Amino acid sequence: MNFTRIFNDDQGKSHFGDLTIDVRDGGPIGFLSERFPVGEMIFRETPSDYDFKWHPAPQRQLLFIIKGRCEFKVSSGETRQFGAGDVVLLEDTVGEGHCSKALFNEVRHSIFVTVPEDVVF
């Protein structure tokens, strides 16, 4: 399984990266990854006119987008768009951070799951 991460470098600049989670045959129920410890879960509804300028993530967290589309921008100026079914690991908790905004005048429903610093994907 593949997903995107947003992280910061030593100078506090944010970047996109790509992660792959290995899965193994779990039999008739499908393929499973190993178990990862997590913290809290937060449900969020983001308004259709959301446009939040530069900010770091409040904590290391996974963002699961359920409904709607959004765009993230990192320090290099690169942007990526995400929609329902996408997962983003937000690790840019210090430094410049990222920008995020709603697309297509859509409300976004998402879930944040906090991830301890010592968890390695």
Short mmCIF file of C-alpha atoms in Angstrom, two decimals:
data_model
loop_
_atom_site.label_atom_id
_atom_site.label_comp_id
_atom_site.label_asym_id
_atom_site.label_seq_id
_atom_site.Cartn_x
_atom_site.Cartn_y
_atom_site.Cartn_z
CA MET A 1 0.00 0.00 0.00
CA ASN A 2 1.29 3.44 -0.89
CA PHE A 3 0.62 6.86 0.59
CA THR A 4 2.11 10.35 0.80
CA ARG A 5 3.97 11.96 3.66
CA ILE A 6 4.73 15.61 4.36
CA PHE A 7 7.91 16.08 6.39
CA ASN A 8 10.38 18.84 7.18
CA ASP A 9 14.14 18.93 6.61
CA ASP A 10 16.84 20.25 8.97
CA GLN A 11 16.19 23.81 7.77
CA GLY A 12 12.48 23.59 8.62
CA LYS A 13 11.34 23.38 4.98
CA SER A 14 8.54 20.96 4.15
CA HIS A 15 8.61 18.32 1.42
CA PHE A 16 6.44 15.57 -0.03
CA GLY A 17 7.60 11.98 0.16
CA ASP A 18 6.11 8.64 -0.72
CA LEU A 19 5.79 5.68 1.65
CA THR A 20 5.01 2.06 1.05
CA ILE A 21 3.51 -0.13 3.76
CA ASP A 22 4.25 -3.81 3.27
CA VAL A 23 1.31 -6.18 3.51
CA ARG A 24 1.29 -9.96 3.73
CA ASP A 25 -1.24 -12.61 2.94
CA GLY A 26 -3.78 -12.82 5.74
CA GLY A 27 -5.72 -15.65 4.13
CA PRO A 28 -9.37 -15.27 3.15
CA ILE A 29 -9.65 -11.84 4.80
CA GLY A 30 -7.06 -10.26 2.47
CA PHE A 31 -3.63 -8.76 2.96
CA LEU A 32 -2.53 -7.17 6.25
CA SER A 33 0.27 -4.92 7.43
CA GLU A 34 1.97 -5.32 10.75
CA ARG A 35 0.26 -3.59 13.70
CA PHE A 36 1.28 -0.02 14.49
CA PRO A 37 0.55 1.70 17.82
CA VAL A 38 -1.45 4.92 17.51
CA GLY A 39 -2.72 7.64 19.85
CA GLU A 40 -6.02 9.45 19.47
CA MET A 41 -8.60 9.70 16.69
CA ILE A 42 -10.19 12.98 15.63
CA PHE A 43 -13.16 13.39 13.26
CA ARG A 44 -13.13 16.62 11.27
CA GLU A 45 -15.43 18.50 8.92
CA THR A 46 -13.60 21.18 6.94
CA PRO A 47 -15.66 23.96 5.29
CA SER A 48 -15.81 24.32 1.52
CA ASP A 49 -13.98 27.68 1.60
CA TYR A 50 -11.10 26.41 3.77
CA ASP A 51 -7.75 27.99 2.83
CA PHE A 52 -5.22 27.73 5.67
CA LYS A 53 -1.86 29.35 4.94
CA TRP A 54 1.53 28.18 6.25
CA HIS A 55 1.28 26.08 9.41
CA PRO A 56 3.00 23.01 10.83
CA ALA A 57 1.00 19.93 11.75
CA PRO A 58 0.01 20.09 15.46
CA GLN A 59 1.37 16.56 15.96
CA ARG A 60 2.51 13.61 13.90
CA GLN A 61 -0.69 12.19 12.45
CA LEU A 62 -2.28 10.22 9.67
CA LEU A 63 -5.00 12.00 7.68
CA PHE A 64 -7.65 9.75 6.13
CA ILE A 65 -9.86 11.62 3.66
CA ILE A 66 -13.40 10.27 3.57
CA LYS A 67 -15.22 12.89 1.47
CA GLY A 68 -14.18 15.95 -0.50
CA ARG A 69 -10.93 17.07 -2.09
CA CYS A 70 -8.08 19.26 -0.95
CA GLU A 71 -4.69 20.54 -2.00
CA PHE A 72 -1.50 20.67 0.04
CA LYS A 73 1.47 22.91 -0.77
CA VAL A 74 5.01 22.45 0.63
CA SER A 75 8.00 24.80 0.90
CA SER A 76 9.31 24.09 -2.61
CA GLY A 77 6.00 25.30 -4.04
CA GLU A 78 5.02 21.77 -5.11
CA THR A 79 1.33 20.97 -4.68
CA ARG A 80 -0.55 17.70 -4.56
CA GLN A 81 -4.27 17.06 -4.55
CA PHE A 82 -6.00 14.44 -2.43
CA GLY A 83 -9.52 13.06 -2.25
CA ALA A 84 -11.69 10.37 -0.75
CA GLY A 85 -9.68 7.25 0.02
CA ASP A 86 -6.31 9.02 0.22
CA VAL A 87 -4.04 8.83 3.27
CA VAL A 88 -1.41 11.45 4.15
CA LEU A 89 1.15 11.15 6.95
CA LEU A 90 1.72 14.64 8.36
CA GLU A 91 5.14 14.85 10.00
CA ASP A 92 6.02 18.54 9.48
CA THR A 93 5.45 19.44 13.12
CA VAL A 94 8.16 22.15 13.27
CA GLY A 95 9.40 24.72 10.81
CA GLU A 96 7.50 26.33 7.96
CA GLY A 97 4.84 23.66 7.63
CA HIS A 98 2.45 23.46 4.70
CA CYS A 99 -0.61 25.18 3.21
CA SER A 100 -3.88 23.34 2.76
CA LYS A 101 -7.10 24.33 1.06
CA ALA A 102 -10.43 22.91 -0.03
CA LEU A 103 -11.02 22.29 -3.72
CA PHE A 104 -14.09 22.56 -5.91
CA ASN A 105 -16.15 24.22 -3.15
CA GLU A 106 -16.49 20.87 -1.38
CA VAL A 107 -16.83 20.20 2.33
CA ARG A 108 -14.21 17.67 3.44
CA HIS A 109 -14.79 14.89 5.96
CA SER A 110 -11.66 13.35 7.36
CA ILE A 111 -10.20 11.44 10.26
CA PHE A 112 -6.91 12.23 11.97
CA VAL A 113 -5.11 9.47 13.87
CA THR A 114 -2.16 10.63 15.97
CA VAL A 115 1.02 8.60 15.66
CA PRO A 116 3.75 8.37 18.33
CA GLU A 117 7.17 9.67 17.30
CA ASP A 118 8.82 6.27 17.74
CA VAL A 119 6.54 4.51 15.20
CA VAL A 120 8.42 3.80 11.98
CA PHE A 121 6.50 3.06 8.79
#
